[in-house]
Coordinates of C-alpha atoms in Angstrom, one line a residue:
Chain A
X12 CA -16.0 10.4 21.8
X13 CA -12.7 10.0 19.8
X14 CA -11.7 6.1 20.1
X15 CA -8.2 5.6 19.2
X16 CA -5.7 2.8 19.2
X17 CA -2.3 3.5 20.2
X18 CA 1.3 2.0 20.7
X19 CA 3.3 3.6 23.5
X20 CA 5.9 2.4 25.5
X21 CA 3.5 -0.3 28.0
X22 CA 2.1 -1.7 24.8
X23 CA -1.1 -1.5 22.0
X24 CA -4.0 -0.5 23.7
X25 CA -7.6 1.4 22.5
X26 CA -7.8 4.8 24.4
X27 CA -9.9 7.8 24.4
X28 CA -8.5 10.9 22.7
X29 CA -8.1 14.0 24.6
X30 CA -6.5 17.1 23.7
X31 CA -3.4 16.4 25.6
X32 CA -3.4 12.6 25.5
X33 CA -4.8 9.5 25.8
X34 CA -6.8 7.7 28.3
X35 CA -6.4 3.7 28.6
X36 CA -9.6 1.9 27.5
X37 CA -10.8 -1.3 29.6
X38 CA -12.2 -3.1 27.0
X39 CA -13.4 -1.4 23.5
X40 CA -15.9 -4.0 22.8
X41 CA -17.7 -3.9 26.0
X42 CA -21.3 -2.9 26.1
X43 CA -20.2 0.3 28.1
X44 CA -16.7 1.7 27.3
X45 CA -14.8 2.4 30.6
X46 CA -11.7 3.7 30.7
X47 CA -8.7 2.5 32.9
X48 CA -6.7 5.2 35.6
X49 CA -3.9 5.2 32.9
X50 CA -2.7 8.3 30.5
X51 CA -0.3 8.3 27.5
X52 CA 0.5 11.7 26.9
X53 CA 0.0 12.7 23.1
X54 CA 3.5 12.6 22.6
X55 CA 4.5 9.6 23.9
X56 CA 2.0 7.8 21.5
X57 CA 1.9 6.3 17.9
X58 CA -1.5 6.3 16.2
X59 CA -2.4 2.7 14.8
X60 CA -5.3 1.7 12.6
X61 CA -8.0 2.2 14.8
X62 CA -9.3 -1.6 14.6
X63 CA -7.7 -5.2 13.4
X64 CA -10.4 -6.3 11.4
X65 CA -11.2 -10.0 10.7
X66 CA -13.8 -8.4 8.2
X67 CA -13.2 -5.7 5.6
X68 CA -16.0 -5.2 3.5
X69 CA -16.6 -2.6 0.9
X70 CA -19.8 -1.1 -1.3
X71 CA -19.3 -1.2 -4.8
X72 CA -20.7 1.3 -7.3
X73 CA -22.2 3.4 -4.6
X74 CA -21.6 7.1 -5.7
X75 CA -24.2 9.2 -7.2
X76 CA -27.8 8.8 -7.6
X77 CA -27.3 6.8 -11.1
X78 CA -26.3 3.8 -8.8
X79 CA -29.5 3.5 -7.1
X80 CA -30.7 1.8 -10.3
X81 CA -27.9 -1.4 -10.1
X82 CA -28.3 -3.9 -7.3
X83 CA -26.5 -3.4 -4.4
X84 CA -23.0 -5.2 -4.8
X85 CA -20.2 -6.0 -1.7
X86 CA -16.7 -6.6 -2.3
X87 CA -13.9 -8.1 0.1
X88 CA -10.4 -6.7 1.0
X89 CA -8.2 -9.1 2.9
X90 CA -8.0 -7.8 6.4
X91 CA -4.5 -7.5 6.6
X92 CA -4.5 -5.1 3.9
X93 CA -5.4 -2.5 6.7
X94 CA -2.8 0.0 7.8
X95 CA -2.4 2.9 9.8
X96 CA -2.2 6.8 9.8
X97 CA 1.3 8.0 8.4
X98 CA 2.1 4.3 7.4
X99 CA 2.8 3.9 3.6
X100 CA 0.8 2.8 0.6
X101 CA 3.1 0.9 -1.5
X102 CA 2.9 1.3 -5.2
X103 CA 4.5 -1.1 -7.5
X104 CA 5.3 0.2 -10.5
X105 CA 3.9 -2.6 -12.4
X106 CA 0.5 -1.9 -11.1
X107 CA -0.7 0.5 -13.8
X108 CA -3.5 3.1 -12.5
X109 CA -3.7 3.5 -8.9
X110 CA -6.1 5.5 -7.4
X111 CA -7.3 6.5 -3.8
X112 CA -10.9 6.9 -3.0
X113 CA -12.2 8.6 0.8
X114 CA -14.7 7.0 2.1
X115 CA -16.6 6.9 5.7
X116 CA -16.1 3.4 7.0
X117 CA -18.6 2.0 10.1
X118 CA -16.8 0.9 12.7
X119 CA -18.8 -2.7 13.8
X120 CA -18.7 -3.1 18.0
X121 CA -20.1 -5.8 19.9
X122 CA -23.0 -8.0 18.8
X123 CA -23.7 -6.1 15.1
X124 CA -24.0 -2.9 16.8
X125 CA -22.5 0.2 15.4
X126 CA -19.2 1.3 17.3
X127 CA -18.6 4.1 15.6
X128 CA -16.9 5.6 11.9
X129 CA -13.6 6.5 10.7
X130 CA -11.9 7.5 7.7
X131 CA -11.2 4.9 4.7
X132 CA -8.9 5.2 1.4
X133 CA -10.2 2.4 -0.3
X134 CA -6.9 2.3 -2.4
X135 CA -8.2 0.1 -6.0
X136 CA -5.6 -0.4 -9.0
X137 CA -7.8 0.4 -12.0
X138 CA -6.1 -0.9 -14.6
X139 CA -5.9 -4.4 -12.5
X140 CA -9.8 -3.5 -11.6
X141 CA -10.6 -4.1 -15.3
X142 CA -8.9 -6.9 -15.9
X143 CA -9.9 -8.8 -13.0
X144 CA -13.4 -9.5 -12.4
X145 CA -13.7 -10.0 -8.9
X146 CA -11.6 -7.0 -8.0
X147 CA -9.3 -9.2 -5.9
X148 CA -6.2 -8.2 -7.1
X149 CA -7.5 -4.5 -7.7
X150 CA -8.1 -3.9 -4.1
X151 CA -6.6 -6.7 -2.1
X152 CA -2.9 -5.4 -2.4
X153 CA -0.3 -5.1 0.4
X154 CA -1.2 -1.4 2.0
X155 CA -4.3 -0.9 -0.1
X156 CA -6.9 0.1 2.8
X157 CA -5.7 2.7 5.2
X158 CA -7.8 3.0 8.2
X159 CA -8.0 6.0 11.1
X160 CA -6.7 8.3 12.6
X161 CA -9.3 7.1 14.8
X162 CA -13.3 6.0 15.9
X163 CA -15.7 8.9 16.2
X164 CA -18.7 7.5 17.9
X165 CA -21.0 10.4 18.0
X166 CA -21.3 11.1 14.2
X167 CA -24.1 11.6 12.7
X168 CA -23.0 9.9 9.4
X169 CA -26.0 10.9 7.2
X170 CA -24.4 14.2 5.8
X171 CA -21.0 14.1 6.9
X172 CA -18.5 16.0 4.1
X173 CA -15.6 13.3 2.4
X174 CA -12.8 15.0 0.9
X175 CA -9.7 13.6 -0.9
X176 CA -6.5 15.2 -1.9
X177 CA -3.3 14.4 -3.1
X178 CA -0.5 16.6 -2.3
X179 CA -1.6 20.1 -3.7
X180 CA -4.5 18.0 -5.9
X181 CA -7.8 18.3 -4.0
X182 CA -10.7 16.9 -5.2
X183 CA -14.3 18.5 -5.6
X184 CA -16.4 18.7 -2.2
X185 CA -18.6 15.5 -1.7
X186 CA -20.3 14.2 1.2
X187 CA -22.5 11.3 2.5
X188 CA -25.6 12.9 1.0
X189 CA -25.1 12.0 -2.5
X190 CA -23.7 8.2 -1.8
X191 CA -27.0 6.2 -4.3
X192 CA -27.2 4.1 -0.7
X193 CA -26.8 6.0 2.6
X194 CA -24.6 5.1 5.8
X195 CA -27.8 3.4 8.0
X196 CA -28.8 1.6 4.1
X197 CA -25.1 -0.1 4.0
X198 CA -25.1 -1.5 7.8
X199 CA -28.5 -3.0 7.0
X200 CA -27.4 -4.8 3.3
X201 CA -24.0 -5.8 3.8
X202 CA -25.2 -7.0 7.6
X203 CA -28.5 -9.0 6.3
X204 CA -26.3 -11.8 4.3
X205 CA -22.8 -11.1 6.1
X206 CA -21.2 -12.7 9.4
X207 CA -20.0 -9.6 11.1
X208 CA -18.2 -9.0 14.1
X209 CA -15.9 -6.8 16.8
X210 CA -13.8 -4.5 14.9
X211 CA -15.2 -5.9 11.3
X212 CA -15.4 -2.7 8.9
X213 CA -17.4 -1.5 6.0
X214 CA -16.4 0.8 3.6
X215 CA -19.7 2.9 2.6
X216 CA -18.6 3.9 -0.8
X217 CA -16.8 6.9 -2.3
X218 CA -19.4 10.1 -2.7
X219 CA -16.5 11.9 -4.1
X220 CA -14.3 11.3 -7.6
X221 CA -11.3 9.4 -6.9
X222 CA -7.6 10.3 -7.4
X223 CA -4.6 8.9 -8.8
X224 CA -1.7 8.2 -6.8
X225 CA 2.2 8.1 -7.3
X226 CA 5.4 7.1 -5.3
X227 CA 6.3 10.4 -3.4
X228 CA 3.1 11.7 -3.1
X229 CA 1.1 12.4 0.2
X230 CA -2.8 11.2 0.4
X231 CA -4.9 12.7 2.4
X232 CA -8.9 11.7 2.8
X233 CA -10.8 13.1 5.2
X234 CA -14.4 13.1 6.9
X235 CA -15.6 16.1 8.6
X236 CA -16.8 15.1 12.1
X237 CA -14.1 12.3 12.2
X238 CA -10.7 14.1 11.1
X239 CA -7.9 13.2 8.7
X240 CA -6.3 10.3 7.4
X241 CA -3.0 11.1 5.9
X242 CA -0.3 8.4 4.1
X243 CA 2.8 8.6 2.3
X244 CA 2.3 6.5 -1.3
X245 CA 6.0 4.9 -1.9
X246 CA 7.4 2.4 -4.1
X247 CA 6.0 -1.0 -4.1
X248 CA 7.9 -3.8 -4.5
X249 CA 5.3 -6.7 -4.6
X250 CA 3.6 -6.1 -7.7
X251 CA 1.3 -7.6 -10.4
X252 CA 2.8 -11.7 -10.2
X253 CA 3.4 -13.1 -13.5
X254 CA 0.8 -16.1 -14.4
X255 CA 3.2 -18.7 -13.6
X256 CA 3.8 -17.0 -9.7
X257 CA 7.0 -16.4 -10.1
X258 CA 8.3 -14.5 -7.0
Chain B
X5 CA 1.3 -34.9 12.4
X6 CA -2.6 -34.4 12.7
X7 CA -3.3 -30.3 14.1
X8 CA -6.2 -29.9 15.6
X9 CA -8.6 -27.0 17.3
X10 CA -10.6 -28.8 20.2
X11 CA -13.1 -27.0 22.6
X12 CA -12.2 -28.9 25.8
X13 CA -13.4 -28.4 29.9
X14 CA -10.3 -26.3 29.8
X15 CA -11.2 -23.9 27.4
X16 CA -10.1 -23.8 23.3
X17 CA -6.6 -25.2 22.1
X18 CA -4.6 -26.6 19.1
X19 CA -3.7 -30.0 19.8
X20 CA -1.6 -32.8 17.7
X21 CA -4.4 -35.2 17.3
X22 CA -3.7 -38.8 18.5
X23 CA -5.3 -42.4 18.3
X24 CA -7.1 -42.3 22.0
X25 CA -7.2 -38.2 22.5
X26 CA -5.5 -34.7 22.1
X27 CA -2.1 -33.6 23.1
X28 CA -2.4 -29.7 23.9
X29 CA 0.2 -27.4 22.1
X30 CA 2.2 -24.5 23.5
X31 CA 2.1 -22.6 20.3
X32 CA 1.0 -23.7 17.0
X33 CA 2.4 -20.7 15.0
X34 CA 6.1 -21.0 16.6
X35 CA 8.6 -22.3 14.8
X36 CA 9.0 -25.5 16.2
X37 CA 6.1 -27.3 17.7
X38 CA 6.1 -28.1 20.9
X39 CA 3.7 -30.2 23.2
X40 CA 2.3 -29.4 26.4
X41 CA 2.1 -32.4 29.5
X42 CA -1.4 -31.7 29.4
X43 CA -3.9 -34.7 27.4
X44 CA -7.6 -34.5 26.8
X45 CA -9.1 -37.5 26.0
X46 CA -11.2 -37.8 22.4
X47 CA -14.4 -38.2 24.2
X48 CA -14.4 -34.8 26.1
X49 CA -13.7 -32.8 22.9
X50 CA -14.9 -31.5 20.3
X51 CA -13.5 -31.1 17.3
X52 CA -13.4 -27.1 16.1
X53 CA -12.6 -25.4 12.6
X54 CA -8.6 -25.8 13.2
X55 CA -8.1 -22.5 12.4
X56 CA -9.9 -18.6 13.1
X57 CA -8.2 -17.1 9.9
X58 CA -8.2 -13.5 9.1
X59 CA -7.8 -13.9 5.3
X60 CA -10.2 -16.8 3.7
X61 CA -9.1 -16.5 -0.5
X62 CA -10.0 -19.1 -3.0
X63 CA -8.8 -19.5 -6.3
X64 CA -11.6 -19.2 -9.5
X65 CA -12.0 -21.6 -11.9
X66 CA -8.8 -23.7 -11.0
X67 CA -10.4 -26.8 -12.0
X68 CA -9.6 -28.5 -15.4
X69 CA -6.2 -28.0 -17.8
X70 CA -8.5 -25.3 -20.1
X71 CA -8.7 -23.3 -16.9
X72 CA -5.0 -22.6 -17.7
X73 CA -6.1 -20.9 -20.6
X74 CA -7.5 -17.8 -18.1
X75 CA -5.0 -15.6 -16.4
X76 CA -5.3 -16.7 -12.5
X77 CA -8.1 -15.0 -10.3
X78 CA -8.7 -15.3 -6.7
X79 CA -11.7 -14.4 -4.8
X80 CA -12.4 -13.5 -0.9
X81 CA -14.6 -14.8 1.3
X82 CA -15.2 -13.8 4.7
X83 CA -13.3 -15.6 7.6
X84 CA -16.7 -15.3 9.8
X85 CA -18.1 -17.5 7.8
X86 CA -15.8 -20.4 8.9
X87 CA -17.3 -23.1 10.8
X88 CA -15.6 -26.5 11.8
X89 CA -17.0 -30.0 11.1
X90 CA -20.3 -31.1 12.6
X91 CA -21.6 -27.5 12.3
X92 CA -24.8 -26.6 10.5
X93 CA -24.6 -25.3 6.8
X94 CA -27.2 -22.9 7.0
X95 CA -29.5 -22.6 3.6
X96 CA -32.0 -20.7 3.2
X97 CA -34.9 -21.1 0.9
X98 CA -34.9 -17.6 -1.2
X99 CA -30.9 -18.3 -1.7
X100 CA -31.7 -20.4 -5.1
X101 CA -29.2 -23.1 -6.3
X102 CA -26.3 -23.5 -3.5
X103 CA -23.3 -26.1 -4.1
X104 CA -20.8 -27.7 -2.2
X105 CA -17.1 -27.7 -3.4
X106 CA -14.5 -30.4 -2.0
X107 CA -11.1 -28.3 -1.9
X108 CA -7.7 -28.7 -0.3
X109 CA -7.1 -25.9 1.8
X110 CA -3.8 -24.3 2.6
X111 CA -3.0 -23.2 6.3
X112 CA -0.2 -20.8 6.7
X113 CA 2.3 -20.4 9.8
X114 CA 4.3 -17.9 11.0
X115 CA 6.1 -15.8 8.3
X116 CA 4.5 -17.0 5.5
X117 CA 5.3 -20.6 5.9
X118 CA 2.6 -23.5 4.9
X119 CA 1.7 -25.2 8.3
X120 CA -0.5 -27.9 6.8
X121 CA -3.5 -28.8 4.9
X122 CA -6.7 -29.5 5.7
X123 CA -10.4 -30.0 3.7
X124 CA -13.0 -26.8 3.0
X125 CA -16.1 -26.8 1.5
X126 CA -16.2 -23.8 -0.5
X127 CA -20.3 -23.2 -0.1
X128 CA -21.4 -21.3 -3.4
X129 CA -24.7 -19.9 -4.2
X130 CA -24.8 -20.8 -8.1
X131 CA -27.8 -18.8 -9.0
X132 CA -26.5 -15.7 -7.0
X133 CA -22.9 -16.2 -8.4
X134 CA -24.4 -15.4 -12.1
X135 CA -26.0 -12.1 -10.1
X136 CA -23.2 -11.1 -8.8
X137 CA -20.1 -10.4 -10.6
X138 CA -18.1 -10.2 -7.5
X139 CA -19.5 -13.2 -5.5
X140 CA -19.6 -11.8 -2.4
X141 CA -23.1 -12.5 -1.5
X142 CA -22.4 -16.3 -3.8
X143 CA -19.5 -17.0 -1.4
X144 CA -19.6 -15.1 1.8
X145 CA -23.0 -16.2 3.7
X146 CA -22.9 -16.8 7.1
X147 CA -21.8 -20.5 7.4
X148 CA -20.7 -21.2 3.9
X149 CA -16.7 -22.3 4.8
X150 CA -16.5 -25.6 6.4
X151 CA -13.3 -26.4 7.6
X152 CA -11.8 -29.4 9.0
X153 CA -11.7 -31.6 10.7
X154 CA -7.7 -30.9 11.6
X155 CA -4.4 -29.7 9.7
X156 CA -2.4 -32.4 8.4
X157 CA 1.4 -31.3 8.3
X158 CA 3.1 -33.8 6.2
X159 CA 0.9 -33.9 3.2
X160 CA 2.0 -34.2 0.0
X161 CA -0.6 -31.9 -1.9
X162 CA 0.6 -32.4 -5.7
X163 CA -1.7 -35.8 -6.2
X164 CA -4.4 -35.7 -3.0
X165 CA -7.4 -37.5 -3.8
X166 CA -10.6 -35.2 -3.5
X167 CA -13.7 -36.5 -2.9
X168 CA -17.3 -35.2 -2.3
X169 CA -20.6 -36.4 -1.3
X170 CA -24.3 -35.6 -0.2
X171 CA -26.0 -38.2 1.4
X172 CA -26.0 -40.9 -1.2
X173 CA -25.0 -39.1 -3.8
X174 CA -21.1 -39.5 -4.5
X175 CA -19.6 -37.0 -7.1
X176 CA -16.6 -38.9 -9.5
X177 CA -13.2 -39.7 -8.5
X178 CA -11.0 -36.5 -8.6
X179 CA -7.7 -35.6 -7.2
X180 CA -5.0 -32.0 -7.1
X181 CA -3.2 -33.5 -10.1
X182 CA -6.5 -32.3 -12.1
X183 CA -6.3 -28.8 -11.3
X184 CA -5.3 -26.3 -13.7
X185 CA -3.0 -24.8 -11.1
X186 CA -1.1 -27.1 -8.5
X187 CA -1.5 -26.0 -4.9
X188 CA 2.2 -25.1 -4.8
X189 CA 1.8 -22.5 -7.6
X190 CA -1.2 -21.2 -6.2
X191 CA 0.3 -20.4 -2.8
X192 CA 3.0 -18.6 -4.9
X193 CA 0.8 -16.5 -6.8
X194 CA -1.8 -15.7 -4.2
X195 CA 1.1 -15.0 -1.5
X196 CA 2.5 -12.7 -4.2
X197 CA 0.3 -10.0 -4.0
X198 CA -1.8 -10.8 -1.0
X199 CA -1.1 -10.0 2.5
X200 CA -1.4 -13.3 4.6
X201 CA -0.5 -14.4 8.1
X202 CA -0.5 -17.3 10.5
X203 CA -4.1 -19.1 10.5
X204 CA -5.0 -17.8 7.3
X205 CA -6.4 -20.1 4.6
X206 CA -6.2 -20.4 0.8
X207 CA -9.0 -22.0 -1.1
X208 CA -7.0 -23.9 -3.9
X209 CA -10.1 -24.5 -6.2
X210 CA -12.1 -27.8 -6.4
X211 CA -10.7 -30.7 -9.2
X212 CA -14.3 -32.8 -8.9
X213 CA -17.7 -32.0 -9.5
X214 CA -20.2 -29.8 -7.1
X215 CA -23.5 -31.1 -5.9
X216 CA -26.4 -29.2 -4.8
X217 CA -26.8 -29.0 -1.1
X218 CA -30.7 -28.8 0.8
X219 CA -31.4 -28.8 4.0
X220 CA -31.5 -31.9 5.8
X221 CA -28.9 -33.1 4.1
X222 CA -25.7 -34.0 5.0
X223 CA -22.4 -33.3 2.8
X224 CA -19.2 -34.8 3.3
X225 CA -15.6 -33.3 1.6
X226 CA -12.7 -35.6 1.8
X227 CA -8.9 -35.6 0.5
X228 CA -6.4 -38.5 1.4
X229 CA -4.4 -37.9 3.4
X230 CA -6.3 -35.3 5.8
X231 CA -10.0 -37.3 6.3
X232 CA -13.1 -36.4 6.3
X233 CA -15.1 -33.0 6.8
X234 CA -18.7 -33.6 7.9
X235 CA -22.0 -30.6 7.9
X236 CA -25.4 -31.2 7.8
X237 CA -27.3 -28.6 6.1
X238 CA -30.1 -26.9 7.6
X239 CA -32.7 -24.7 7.2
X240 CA -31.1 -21.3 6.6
X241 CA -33.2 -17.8 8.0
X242 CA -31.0 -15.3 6.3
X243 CA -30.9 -15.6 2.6
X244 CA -30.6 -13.0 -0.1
X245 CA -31.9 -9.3 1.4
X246 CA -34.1 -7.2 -0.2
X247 CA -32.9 -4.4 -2.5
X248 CA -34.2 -2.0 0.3
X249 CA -32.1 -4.3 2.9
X250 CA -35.4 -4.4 5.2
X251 CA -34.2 -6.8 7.4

């Protein structure tokens, strides 16, 4: 079942996805989803980020094999960094390297359980990455962790293909398979230590390489199973402050 | 004005906090505050964290004038790990070293505006801080944000005394004036290039001393101005997971 959350004219709601539409959902979090007697046709609906997180938290170094020797490590990204399908990544140009990464990201639902998995760009400014430590700054920007299109609750996340392409740029096939930790590994870590709840996400790590991203450009990270997450990158305004916060 | 969160026989609401009880308030992110004609009195209600942020960030090593020598860093932790005054500090045993840290904490309003102030306890784990370059798993267990006990909207943050204690154990006098950083140029900075919203809380970095906490002890943080935020510390059954994350 596709899960998505939509804005149409009566309002934000989560719905089912059907091929023509969508079908009103009673409550998402509920131990058994049950939908309401009201349809937004496809067209008459605006995707959102499938969930409004109070909880984003990410896997660090969790790529190839190599990894498995290192501790596991989390990172944070403020919640509100979260945005939509078709909204845009702003990328100030004082930033330096910005790069996207595609990731599966777990879906939490109602006491710990699994909900279900979409599609992450973990968005990280590298050249910020290395001079900051605690990789706040790096990942914690305005626009930096597109979420969607939407919740696939019947995937079976062990193998699942991650791909990542900027405009005509695509990057080599990668899937679950080869992340040091898998899917099932992360929910159990990040959950033992962490207060996690409805709509909290985690971001399982990047299988695949990573790719830089420019004002103009069109990124595109997908999961097969789940779909395709696609956002402009445009020109930020916010920006690396100055060490005396001068706005 | 004192801002508080009270659970009440009528449910959960922000109330202006007065000698003999609570005031209820329409809206405590709208522009103006306004009261409602409804009054619960201070014995039926207990005190909550005054806020359910989305975005918990604290400034690192904002403590002395040589911390002005480091570029600024902030760190996440995560807002499910908020609790309000009275509530258990969980600690458990295979955590290590875990400290308490008096801090002012910043509430924002509606667009970006300050609301008010009130006292966290920034719960560290010290020995898995020097484990983890990121300080998730330091920072973000479940229970290690104290808030409280209410937001105080007419302080003046640039001189607040700070103080700290765990049972009998009182850390040394220390105020805002100390830290390397004021809390006005950390709101600038950390609003510069992170997204925040109403309810959300900044960490502005503790001027005094830390002191262990253990459980069955009881730690108090303090500034003047705001009052005092009371835990006891208990017996924690989480603790650090296994590599494996066997739970």
């Amino acid at each position: 079942m596709r899960i998505a959350r939509i804005e149409h004219a009566g309002g934000i709601d989560h719905a089912v996805a059907e091929a023509e539409g969508y079908r009103l959902i009673e409550d998402v979090y509920a131990d058994e989803i049950r939908c309401l007697d009201r349809w937004v046709p496809g067209a008459e609906a605006r995707l959102l980020a499938p969930v409004e997180p109070r909880t984003v938290v990410g896997m660090a170094h969790n790529t190839g094999p190599g990894d498995r020797l290192l501790p596991p490590q989390a990172f944070l990204k403020p919640s509100r960094s979260v945005i939509g399908p078709g909204e845009p990544v702003p990328v100030a140009a004082d930033l330096g390297l910005v790069h996207a990464e595609a990731e599966v990201a777990v879906v939490i639902g109602r006491a710990g359980t699994v909900l279900g998995y979409t599609v992450a760009n973990d968005v990280t400014g590298r050249d910020l990455q290395a001079q900051d430590s605690l990789w706040t700054q790096a990942k914690g920007q305005r626009g930096f962790t597109p979420l969607g299109p939407w919740i696939e609750t019947d995937l079976e996340p062990a193998g699942a293909a991650v791909g990542l392409a900027v405009d005509d740029e695509v990057a080599p096939a990668a899937d679950t398979g080869q992340l040091a930790r898998g899917v099932a590994e992360v929910v159990a870590w990040v959950s033992g230590f962490l207060p996690l709840g409805p709509g909290d996400v985690i971001l399982t790590g990047a299988p695949g390489a990573s790719l830089e991203i420019r004002p103009g450009q069109q990124v595109t990270a997908s999961v097969a199973g789940i779909g395709e997450l696609v956002n402009p990158v445009v020109e930020g305004v916010h920006g690396r402050r100055t060490e005396r916060g001068a706005a």
